[in-house]
């Protein structure tokens, strides 16, 4: 059974940092494009950042310079380091994996999803 399990969410003050982890089990994702999405209350789920098997990364403009995605293929784990957090970053954060190596910002391209972890940033 394939599972993605996120951890590391919580409550933090504006300007603070959190590091999210996404541990995969059931199969290896070392060749898959992995992404982080988030969904705030009343809003659509949105792509935040993604990383390819070769370390290529992409992130949306709203988090560039603050969030860093990385992966440890030996541990089958993806990370999202979030610095300079803002109240507008408050959301449930989801880890996801595509079936292949190609990058995508569309949630429909992802076949495996974690259960999500809540990130709340207070002002």
CSV table of C-alpha atoms in Angstrom, one decimal:
chain,number,residue,atom,x,y,z
A,1,UNK,CA,0.0,0.0,0.0
A,2,UNK,CA,1.4,3.3,-1.1
A,3,UNK,CA,1.4,6.1,1.5
A,4,UNK,CA,2.6,9.6,1.8
A,5,UNK,CA,2.7,10.9,5.3
A,6,UNK,CA,3.2,14.6,6.1
A,7,UNK,CA,4.5,16.0,9.4
A,8,UNK,CA,5.9,19.2,10.8
A,9,UNK,CA,3.0,21.4,10.6
A,10,UNK,CA,1.9,23.6,13.5
A,11,UNK,CA,1.2,27.1,14.8
A,12,UNK,CA,3.9,29.7,14.3
A,13,UNK,CA,4.1,33.5,14.6
A,14,UNK,CA,4.6,35.6,11.5
A,15,UNK,CA,8.3,35.6,10.5
A,16,UNK,CA,8.8,32.2,11.9
A,17,UNK,CA,9.9,28.9,10.3
A,18,UNK,CA,8.6,25.4,9.9
A,19,UNK,CA,10.0,22.4,8.1
A,20,UNK,CA,7.5,20.0,6.6
A,21,UNK,CA,8.4,16.4,5.8
A,22,UNK,CA,6.7,13.9,3.6
A,23,UNK,CA,7.7,10.3,4.1
A,24,UNK,CA,6.7,7.8,1.4
A,25,UNK,CA,6.2,4.1,1.8
A,26,UNK,CA,5.0,1.2,-0.3
A,27,UNK,CA,7.2,2.1,-3.3
A,28,UNK,CA,10.1,4.3,-4.1
A,29,UNK,CA,9.5,7.7,-5.6
A,30,UNK,CA,13.1,8.5,-6.4
A,31,UNK,CA,12.3,9.0,-10.1
A,32,UNK,CA,8.9,10.8,-9.6
A,33,UNK,CA,8.3,14.5,-9.6
A,34,UNK,CA,7.1,15.4,-6.1
A,35,UNK,CA,5.1,18.5,-5.2
A,36,UNK,CA,3.7,20.4,-2.2
A,37,UNK,CA,0.3,21.9,-2.5
A,38,UNK,CA,-1.8,23.9,0.0
A,39,UNK,CA,-5.4,24.7,0.5
A,40,UNK,CA,-6.7,27.6,2.6
A,41,UNK,CA,-10.3,27.6,3.9
A,42,UNK,CA,-12.7,28.5,1.1
A,43,UNK,CA,-10.0,28.5,-1.5
A,44,UNK,CA,-8.9,26.1,-4.3
A,45,UNK,CA,-5.9,23.8,-3.7
A,46,UNK,CA,-2.8,25.4,-5.1
A,47,UNK,CA,0.6,24.3,-6.1
A,48,UNK,CA,3.4,25.6,-3.9
A,49,UNK,CA,6.7,23.9,-5.0
A,50,UNK,CA,7.9,20.8,-6.8
A,51,UNK,CA,11.1,18.9,-7.2
A,52,UNK,CA,12.3,16.5,-9.9
A,53,UNK,CA,14.4,13.3,-9.6
A,54,UNK,CA,17.5,15.3,-10.6
A,55,UNK,CA,17.0,18.1,-8.1
A,56,UNK,CA,15.4,20.6,-10.4
A,57,UNK,CA,13.0,22.7,-8.4
A,58,UNK,CA,10.1,25.0,-9.1
A,59,UNK,CA,8.1,27.2,-6.8
A,60,UNK,CA,5.4,29.8,-7.2
A,61,UNK,CA,6.2,33.5,-7.0
A,62,UNK,CA,4.5,34.0,-3.7
A,63,UNK,CA,6.9,31.7,-1.8
A,64,UNK,CA,10.1,32.2,-3.8
A,65,UNK,CA,13.0,33.2,-1.6
A,66,UNK,CA,11.1,32.0,1.5
A,67,UNK,CA,10.3,28.3,0.9
A,68,UNK,CA,12.8,25.6,-0.2
A,69,UNK,CA,11.8,22.2,-1.4
A,70,UNK,CA,14.3,19.3,-1.2
A,71,UNK,CA,14.4,15.5,-1.3
A,72,UNK,CA,16.4,12.7,0.2
A,73,UNK,CA,15.9,9.7,-2.2
A,74,UNK,CA,17.7,7.3,0.2
A,75,UNK,CA,15.0,8.1,2.8
A,76,UNK,CA,12.2,8.4,0.2
A,77,UNK,CA,11.3,11.7,1.8
A,78,UNK,CA,10.6,15.2,0.5
A,79,UNK,CA,10.9,18.4,2.6
A,80,UNK,CA,9.6,21.9,2.5
A,81,UNK,CA,11.5,24.4,4.5
A,82,UNK,CA,9.4,27.4,5.1
A,83,UNK,CA,11.0,30.6,6.4
A,84,UNK,CA,9.6,34.1,6.8
A,85,UNK,CA,6.1,32.7,7.2
A,86,UNK,CA,3.1,35.1,6.7
A,87,UNK,CA,-0.5,34.8,7.8
A,88,UNK,CA,-1.5,34.3,4.2
A,89,UNK,CA,0.6,31.0,4.2
A,90,UNK,CA,-2.0,29.5,6.6
A,91,UNK,CA,-3.4,26.4,5.0
A,92,UNK,CA,-3.4,22.6,5.0
A,93,UNK,CA,-0.3,21.5,3.2
A,94,UNK,CA,-0.3,18.4,1.1
A,95,UNK,CA,2.5,16.3,-0.3
A,96,UNK,CA,1.9,14.6,-3.7
A,97,UNK,CA,3.7,12.5,-6.3
A,98,UNK,CA,3.1,12.1,-10.0
A,99,UNK,CA,3.3,8.8,-11.7
A,100,UNK,CA,6.2,9.9,-13.9
A,101,UNK,CA,9.2,12.1,-14.0
A,102,UNK,CA,7.6,15.1,-15.6
A,103,UNK,CA,6.8,18.3,-13.7
A,104,UNK,CA,3.4,19.7,-13.3
A,105,UNK,CA,1.6,22.4,-11.3
A,106,UNK,CA,-1.8,20.8,-11.9
A,107,UNK,CA,-3.2,18.7,-9.1
A,108,UNK,CA,-4.8,16.4,-11.6
A,109,UNK,CA,-1.3,15.3,-12.7
A,110,UNK,CA,-0.6,13.8,-9.3
A,111,UNK,CA,-1.7,10.3,-8.4
A,112,UNK,CA,-0.6,9.9,-4.8
A,113,UNK,CA,-1.5,12.3,-2.0
A,114,UNK,CA,-0.8,12.6,1.7
A,115,UNK,CA,-3.5,13.4,4.3
A,116,UNK,CA,-2.2,16.9,4.8
A,117,UNK,CA,-0.7,18.8,7.7
A,118,UNK,CA,-2.1,22.1,9.1
A,119,UNK,CA,0.1,25.2,9.1
A,120,UNK,CA,-1.2,28.2,10.9
A,121,UNK,CA,0.6,31.5,11.0
A,122,UNK,CA,-0.5,34.1,13.5
A,123,UNK,CA,0.0,37.8,13.0
